[in-house]
Amino acid sequence: MSQTWWQKSIKPIAARIVGLAARKPDAANEHQATIFVFGTKLLVTLRGIDAATAQAATAKLEQQFQHMQRNWNAWKSGELTDLNQAIADGRSMAVSPHLLGLIEMAKRFESLSDGLFNPALGGIVGAWGFHSDERPMGYRPDLPAISTLALRKPTMGDVSIEGTVVACTNKWVQFDFGGFAKGVALDMAEETLKSFGIQNALLNAGGDINSMGNGGACPWRISIRDPKSSGVIAVITLAPDEKIYTSGNYERFHEIDGVRFAHTLDPRSGIPVDHIISATVIADSGALADATATALTVAGPRDWHRIARKMGVKYALLVDERGGIHLNPEMRARISFSSDRAFTLIESPPL
Ligand code: AMP
Ligand code: MG
């Protein structure tokens, strides 16, 4: 990455559109900071506190994100790459409580998603060329090697935990937490903000959003981006403490002979999914919303409803490559469409 991974500016702000969050001009005591984390810009909006508290809380967040960035990355040397090496060597390894928590959650989400969310397939994600900061250009994946890897069926079920020690019976398992690390990180950031007495905050990491509180003076109003244009499909007002995450094929992909390969893989084949453009999920935790959005991207138009129900989320919206919008009636009732583009609405039974 050419930019330093975090840059910060904190100041009281007047109203403006920032990322996907539109705000009213009269939000009292509002402060904003920008932090670079996980290769994306995190916009932190804090309300109802003084500037000194906002400054101190943001500094603490930055410190924590630095730690996560270092230790949860699948391709830069840190605790996670050490663990991946241990698994490849057939060794078990004691890990930190943070990493242990991540692995426990990953096991739970994999099982809830019927294996469609599978953070054990890091070897295959890497083989497709996605373990780099830049969009892979001119990289030609070794397809026979990828199908051999997929046949080894790396899953979280191969992984066991005893105390702080992680062991694995399948040396082809390689962790890649890119499918939900952002959600976990923003959930942890909320705990930090609470320890500073902050009750109202919006954490917006490129459209993946944790809201805290009801927004105070005015509710948090969010735009859902149109994956096919730079515009907006719909807007939604978040209920207090809701999180909204979107997974998409449209930003991170690999082009081979004019064909786009998405960075989300179907664990059953090891091949990038090709049916969904974006999947948006609302849930009570960032980790669940993030993992489910990734799982629904894999599930696609046919299976998303079953998986969303299994994962326990109440609101989902998927955009397919033909401009069809698949959503549940509860989601339909909450959003206001604000696009000139014609979409076909495909409403599912309730979740
Ligand atoms: P997201 O943007 O949250 O959907 O996360 C996409 C990232 O998750 C990819 O860049 C991979 O690092 C990882 N990933 C890809 N496919 C899967 C999958 N089926 N399950 C879990 N993680 C995945
Ligand atoms: Mg995700």
Coordinates of C-alpha atoms and ligand atoms in Angstrom, one line a residue:
M1 CA 0.0 0.0 0.0
S2 CA 1.5 3.3 -0.9
Q3 CA -0.4 5.3 1.7
T4 CA 0.4 5.0 5.4
W5 CA -2.3 2.8 6.8
W6 CA -3.7 5.3 9.0
Q7 CA -4.0 9.0 8.8
K8 CA -6.1 11.0 11.2
S9 CA -7.8 14.4 11.3
I10 CA -10.2 15.2 14.0
K11 CA -12.4 18.3 14.0
P12 CA -15.9 19.4 14.8
I13 CA -17.8 19.2 11.5
A14 CA -20.7 20.9 9.8
A15 CA -23.1 18.8 7.8
R16 CA -21.9 17.1 4.7
I17 CA -22.2 13.8 3.0
V18 CA -19.4 11.5 4.1
G19 CA -19.0 8.2 2.4
L20 CA -22.4 6.6 2.6
A21 CA -23.7 8.4 5.7
A22 CA -25.8 11.6 5.2
R23 CA -26.1 13.7 8.2
K24 CA -28.1 16.7 9.4
P25 CA -26.5 20.1 9.9
D26 CA -27.5 20.5 13.5
A27 CA -25.9 17.4 15.1
A28 CA -24.5 18.8 18.3
N29 CA -21.0 18.1 19.5
E30 CA -20.1 16.0 16.5
H31 CA -16.5 15.1 15.8
Q32 CA -15.0 13.2 13.0
A33 CA -11.8 11.3 12.3
T34 CA -10.4 9.2 9.5
I35 CA -8.3 6.2 10.1
F36 CA -6.9 3.8 7.5
V37 CA -7.5 0.2 8.5
F38 CA -7.6 -3.0 6.5
G39 CA -6.8 -1.1 3.3
T40 CA -9.8 1.1 3.6
K41 CA -10.8 4.4 5.1
L42 CA -12.6 4.2 8.3
L43 CA -14.7 7.3 9.0
V44 CA -15.4 7.7 12.7
T45 CA -18.2 10.0 13.7
L46 CA -18.6 10.7 17.4
R47 CA -21.5 12.6 18.9
G48 CA -22.4 14.1 22.3
I49 CA -18.8 14.4 23.7
D50 CA -16.1 17.1 23.9
A51 CA -13.2 17.4 21.5
A52 CA -10.6 16.1 24.1
T53 CA -12.5 12.9 24.6
A54 CA -13.0 12.4 20.9
Q55 CA -9.3 12.9 20.4
A56 CA -8.3 10.4 23.1
A57 CA -10.8 7.8 22.0
T58 CA -9.6 8.1 18.4
A59 CA -6.0 7.7 19.4
K60 CA -6.9 4.5 21.3
L61 CA -8.8 3.1 18.3
E62 CA -5.8 3.8 16.1
Q63 CA -3.6 1.9 18.5
Q64 CA -6.0 -1.1 18.5
F65 CA -6.4 -1.1 14.7
Q66 CA -2.6 -1.1 14.3
H67 CA -2.5 -4.3 16.5
M68 CA -5.2 -6.0 14.4
Q69 CA -3.7 -4.9 11.1
R70 CA -0.4 -6.5 12.2
N71 CA -1.8 -9.8 13.6
W72 CA -4.8 -10.6 11.5
N73 CA -3.4 -10.2 8.0
A74 CA -3.2 -13.3 5.9
W75 CA -0.2 -12.2 3.8
K76 CA 1.9 -10.0 6.0
S77 CA 4.1 -11.4 8.7
G78 CA 2.4 -11.5 12.1
E79 CA 0.6 -13.9 14.5
L80 CA -1.8 -15.1 11.8
T81 CA 0.9 -16.0 9.3
D82 CA 2.8 -17.7 12.1
L83 CA -0.2 -19.8 12.8
N84 CA -0.8 -20.6 9.1
Q85 CA 2.8 -21.7 8.9
A86 CA 2.4 -23.9 12.0
I87 CA -0.7 -25.6 10.4
A88 CA 1.2 -26.2 7.1
D89 CA 4.0 -27.8 9.1
G90 CA 1.6 -30.0 11.1
R91 CA 2.3 -28.2 14.4
S92 CA -0.2 -26.9 17.0
M93 CA 0.4 -23.4 18.4
A94 CA -0.7 -21.3 21.4
V95 CA -2.3 -18.0 20.3
S96 CA -3.4 -14.7 21.8
P97 CA -6.9 -14.3 23.2
H98 CA -7.9 -12.0 20.3
L99 CA -6.9 -14.5 17.7
L100 CA -8.5 -17.3 19.6
G101 CA -11.8 -15.3 19.7
L102 CA -11.6 -14.8 16.0
I103 CA -11.1 -18.6 15.4
E104 CA -14.0 -19.5 17.7
M105 CA -16.3 -17.1 15.8
A106 CA -15.1 -18.3 12.5
K107 CA -16.0 -21.9 13.4
R108 CA -19.4 -20.8 14.5
F109 CA -20.2 -18.8 11.4
E110 CA -18.9 -21.5 9.1
S111 CA -21.2 -24.0 10.7
L112 CA -24.2 -21.6 10.7
S113 CA -23.6 -20.9 7.0
D114 CA -23.5 -24.6 6.0
G115 CA -19.8 -24.0 5.1
L116 CA -20.4 -21.2 2.6
F117 CA -18.6 -18.8 4.9
N118 CA -15.3 -20.6 5.2
P119 CA -12.3 -18.6 6.5
A120 CA -10.1 -21.8 6.3
L121 CA -9.7 -21.4 2.5
G122 CA -6.9 -18.8 2.6
G123 CA -4.6 -21.0 0.6
I124 CA -7.1 -20.9 -2.3
V125 CA -7.7 -17.1 -1.9
G126 CA -3.9 -16.7 -2.1
A127 CA -3.7 -18.9 -5.2
W128 CA -6.2 -16.7 -7.0
G129 CA -3.8 -13.8 -6.4
F130 CA -5.8 -12.0 -3.7
H131 CA -3.2 -11.9 -1.0
S132 CA -1.8 -8.6 -1.9
D133 CA -2.6 -4.9 -1.3
E134 CA -3.0 -4.0 -4.9
R135 CA -5.5 -5.4 -7.4
P136 CA -3.7 -8.3 -9.1
M137 CA -2.9 -7.3 -12.6
G138 CA -1.5 -9.8 -15.1
Y139 CA -1.4 -12.6 -12.6
R140 CA -2.3 -16.0 -14.0
P141 CA -3.6 -18.4 -11.3
D142 CA -2.5 -22.0 -11.5
L143 CA -6.0 -23.6 -12.1
P144 CA -5.0 -27.3 -11.6
A145 CA -3.2 -26.3 -8.3
I146 CA -6.4 -24.5 -7.2
S147 CA -8.6 -27.5 -7.9
T148 CA -6.2 -29.8 -6.1
L149 CA -6.3 -27.4 -3.1
A150 CA -10.2 -27.3 -3.2
L151 CA -10.2 -31.2 -3.2
R152 CA -8.3 -31.1 0.1
K153 CA -11.4 -29.5 1.6
P154 CA -9.9 -27.1 4.1
T155 CA -12.7 -26.2 6.7
M156 CA -12.9 -24.8 10.2
G157 CA -14.2 -28.2 11.2
D158 CA -10.6 -29.4 10.9
V159 CA -9.5 -27.0 13.6
S160 CA -9.7 -27.7 17.3
I161 CA -9.0 -25.5 20.3
E162 CA -7.7 -26.6 23.7
G163 CA -7.1 -23.8 26.1
T164 CA -5.1 -21.3 24.1
V165 CA -3.7 -24.0 21.7
V166 CA -5.0 -24.3 18.2
A167 CA -4.5 -27.6 16.4
C168 CA -5.5 -28.7 12.9
T169 CA -5.9 -32.1 11.3
N170 CA -5.7 -30.7 7.7
K171 CA -2.5 -29.1 6.7
W172 CA -4.2 -27.4 3.8
V173 CA -6.2 -25.2 6.1
Q174 CA -4.9 -21.6 5.9
F175 CA -6.9 -18.9 7.8
D176 CA -8.0 -15.8 5.9
F177 CA -10.3 -13.7 8.1
G178 CA -10.9 -11.1 5.3
G179 CA -14.6 -12.1 5.2
F180 CA -15.4 -10.8 8.6
A181 CA -12.3 -9.2 10.3
K182 CA -13.7 -5.7 9.6
G183 CA -16.9 -6.5 11.4
V184 CA -15.0 -8.0 14.4
A185 CA -12.7 -4.9 14.5
L186 CA -15.6 -2.5 14.4
D187 CA -17.4 -4.4 17.2
M188 CA -14.2 -4.2 19.3
A189 CA -13.9 -0.4 18.5
E190 CA -17.4 0.0 19.9
E191 CA -16.3 -1.4 23.2
T192 CA -13.4 1.0 23.3
L193 CA -15.6 4.0 22.6
K194 CA -18.0 2.9 25.4
S195 CA -15.1 2.9 27.8
F196 CA -14.7 6.6 27.0
G197 CA -18.4 7.1 27.9
I198 CA -19.3 7.5 24.2
Q199 CA -22.9 6.5 23.4
N200 CA -23.5 7.8 19.9
A201 CA -21.1 6.9 17.1
L202 CA -21.0 5.8 13.5
L203 CA -18.1 3.7 12.3
N204 CA -18.1 3.6 8.5
A205 CA -15.4 1.5 6.8
G206 CA -16.2 2.0 3.1
G207 CA -19.9 1.3 3.5
D208 CA -19.5 -1.4 6.2
I209 CA -21.1 0.4 9.1
N210 CA -21.5 -0.1 12.9
S211 CA -23.9 2.4 14.5
M212 CA -23.8 3.0 18.2
G213 CA -26.8 4.5 19.9
N214 CA -29.6 6.3 18.1
G215 CA -27.5 9.1 16.7
G216 CA -28.6 11.6 19.4
A217 CA -30.0 14.7 17.7
C218 CA -30.8 12.9 14.4
P219 CA -30.9 9.2 13.6
W220 CA -28.3 7.5 11.5
R221 CA -29.4 7.5 7.8
I222 CA -27.4 5.3 5.5
S223 CA -27.3 4.9 1.7
I224 CA -27.0 1.5 0.1
R225 CA -24.7 1.9 -2.9
D226 CA -25.6 0.8 -6.4
P227 CA -22.9 -1.8 -7.3
K228 CA -23.2 -0.9 -11.0
S229 CA -22.8 2.8 -10.7
S230 CA -21.4 5.3 -8.3
G231 CA -25.0 6.1 -7.3
V232 CA -27.3 4.9 -4.5
I233 CA -30.0 2.3 -4.7
A234 CA -31.8 3.2 -1.5
V235 CA -31.6 4.9 1.8
I236 CA -32.4 3.5 5.2
T237 CA -32.6 4.8 8.7
L238 CA -30.8 2.5 11.2
A239 CA -32.4 1.5 14.4
P240 CA -30.2 2.1 17.5
D241 CA -27.0 -0.1 17.5
E242 CA -27.7 -1.7 14.1
K243 CA -24.8 -2.7 11.8
I244 CA -25.1 -2.8 8.0
Y245 CA -22.5 -4.6 5.8
T246 CA -22.2 -5.1 2.1
S247 CA -20.1 -7.7 0.2
G248 CA -19.6 -7.3 -3.4
N249 CA -17.8 -8.6 -6.5
Y250 CA -17.5 -5.2 -8.1
E251 CA -14.5 -3.7 -6.4
R252 CA -12.0 -6.4 -5.8
F253 CA -11.6 -8.8 -8.7
H254 CA -9.1 -10.3 -11.0
E255 CA -9.3 -10.0 -14.8
I256 CA -8.1 -12.9 -17.0
D257 CA -8.5 -12.5 -20.7
G258 CA -11.3 -10.0 -20.2
V259 CA -13.2 -12.2 -17.7
R260 CA -13.6 -11.0 -14.1
F261 CA -13.0 -13.3 -11.2
A262 CA -14.4 -12.1 -7.8
H263 CA -12.5 -12.3 -4.6
T264 CA -15.3 -14.2 -2.9
L265 CA -14.9 -17.9 -3.5
D266 CA -17.4 -20.7 -3.4
P267 CA -15.7 -23.1 -0.9
R268 CA -17.3 -26.1 -2.7
S269 CA -15.3 -25.6 -5.8
G270 CA -12.6 -23.0 -4.9
I271 CA -13.9 -20.9 -7.9
P272 CA -15.0 -17.3 -7.5
V273 CA -18.7 -16.7 -7.4
D274 CA -20.2 -15.2 -10.5
H275 CA -23.9 -14.7 -9.8
I276 CA -24.2 -11.8 -7.3
I277 CA -23.0 -8.3 -7.5
S278 CA -23.6 -7.3 -3.9
A279 CA -25.2 -8.6 -0.7
T280 CA -26.2 -6.2 2.1
V281 CA -27.1 -7.4 5.6
I282 CA -28.3 -5.7 8.7
A283 CA -27.6 -7.4 12.1
D284 CA -26.9 -6.7 15.7
S285 CA -23.2 -7.3 15.5
G286 CA -20.6 -6.3 12.9
A287 CA -19.1 -9.7 12.9
L288 CA -22.4 -11.5 12.1
A289 CA -23.4 -8.9 9.5
D290 CA -20.0 -9.1 7.7
A291 CA -19.8 -12.9 7.8
T292 CA -23.4 -13.2 6.6
A293 CA -22.9 -10.7 3.7
T294 CA -20.0 -12.8 2.5
A295 CA -22.0 -16.1 2.9
L296 CA -25.0 -14.7 1.0
T297 CA -22.7 -13.6 -1.8
V298 CA -21.7 -17.3 -2.1
A299 CA -25.3 -18.5 -1.6
G300 CA -26.6 -16.4 -4.5
P301 CA -30.2 -15.7 -5.6
R302 CA -31.3 -19.3 -5.1
D303 CA -30.0 -20.1 -1.6
W304 CA -29.6 -16.7 0.1
H305 CA -32.9 -16.9 2.0
R306 CA -32.2 -20.2 3.6
I307 CA -28.7 -19.2 4.7
A308 CA -29.8 -15.8 6.0
R309 CA -32.4 -17.5 8.1
K310 CA -29.9 -20.1 9.4
M311 CA -27.5 -17.3 10.3
G312 CA -30.2 -15.5 12.2
V313 CA -30.3 -12.2 10.3
K314 CA -33.6 -10.3 9.9
Y315 CA -32.8 -8.0 6.9
A316 CA -31.0 -8.8 3.6
L317 CA -30.8 -7.3 0.1
L318 CA -29.0 -8.8 -2.8
V319 CA -28.4 -7.3 -6.2
D320 CA -27.8 -9.7 -9.0
E321 CA -26.0 -9.2 -12.3
R322 CA -29.2 -8.6 -14.2
G323 CA -30.3 -5.7 -12.0
G324 CA -32.7 -7.9 -9.9
I325 CA -33.0 -6.9 -6.3
H326 CA -33.7 -9.8 -4.0
L327 CA -34.9 -8.9 -0.5
N328 CA -37.2 -9.9 2.3
P329 CA -40.4 -8.0 3.0
E330 CA -39.1 -6.6 6.3
M331 CA -36.1 -5.0 4.4
R332 CA -38.5 -3.8 1.7
A333 CA -40.6 -2.0 4.3
R334 CA -37.6 -0.2 5.7
I335 CA -35.8 1.2 2.7
S336 CA -36.7 4.1 0.4
F337 CA -35.6 3.6 -3.2
S338 CA -33.7 6.5 -4.6
S339 CA -32.3 5.4 -7.9
D340 CA -33.3 6.3 -11.4
R341 CA -32.2 2.9 -12.6
A342 CA -34.9 0.3 -13.2
F343 CA -34.6 -2.7 -10.9
T344 CA -36.8 -5.8 -10.7
L345 CA -37.8 -6.5 -7.1
I346 CA -37.9 -10.1 -6.1
E347 CA -39.4 -10.3 -2.7
S348 CA -38.8 -13.5 -0.6
P349 CA -40.9 -14.9 2.2
P350 CA -40.3 -13.3 5.6
L351 CA -37.0 -14.1 7.2
Ligands
AMP1 P1 -16.1 -9.6 2.1 O1 -15.8 -8.4 1.3 O2 -16.5 -9.3 3.5 O3 -17.2 -10.4 1.5 O4 -14.8 -10.4 2.3 C1 -14.2 -11.0 1.1 C2 -12.9 -11.6 1.6 O5 -13.2 -12.8 2.3 C3 -12.0 -12.1 0.4 O6 -11.1 -11.1 0.0 C4 -11.3 -13.3 1.0 O7 -10.2 -12.8 1.8 C5 -12.3 -13.8 2.0 N1 -13.2 -14.9 1.4 C6 -13.4 -15.2 0.1 N2 -14.3 -16.2 0.0 C7 -14.7 -16.5 1.2 C8 -15.7 -17.4 1.8 N3 -16.4 -18.2 1.0 N4 -15.8 -17.5 3.1 C9 -15.1 -16.7 3.9 N5 -14.2 -15.8 3.5 C10 -14.0 -15.7 2.2
MG2 MG -17.9 -10.0 4.8

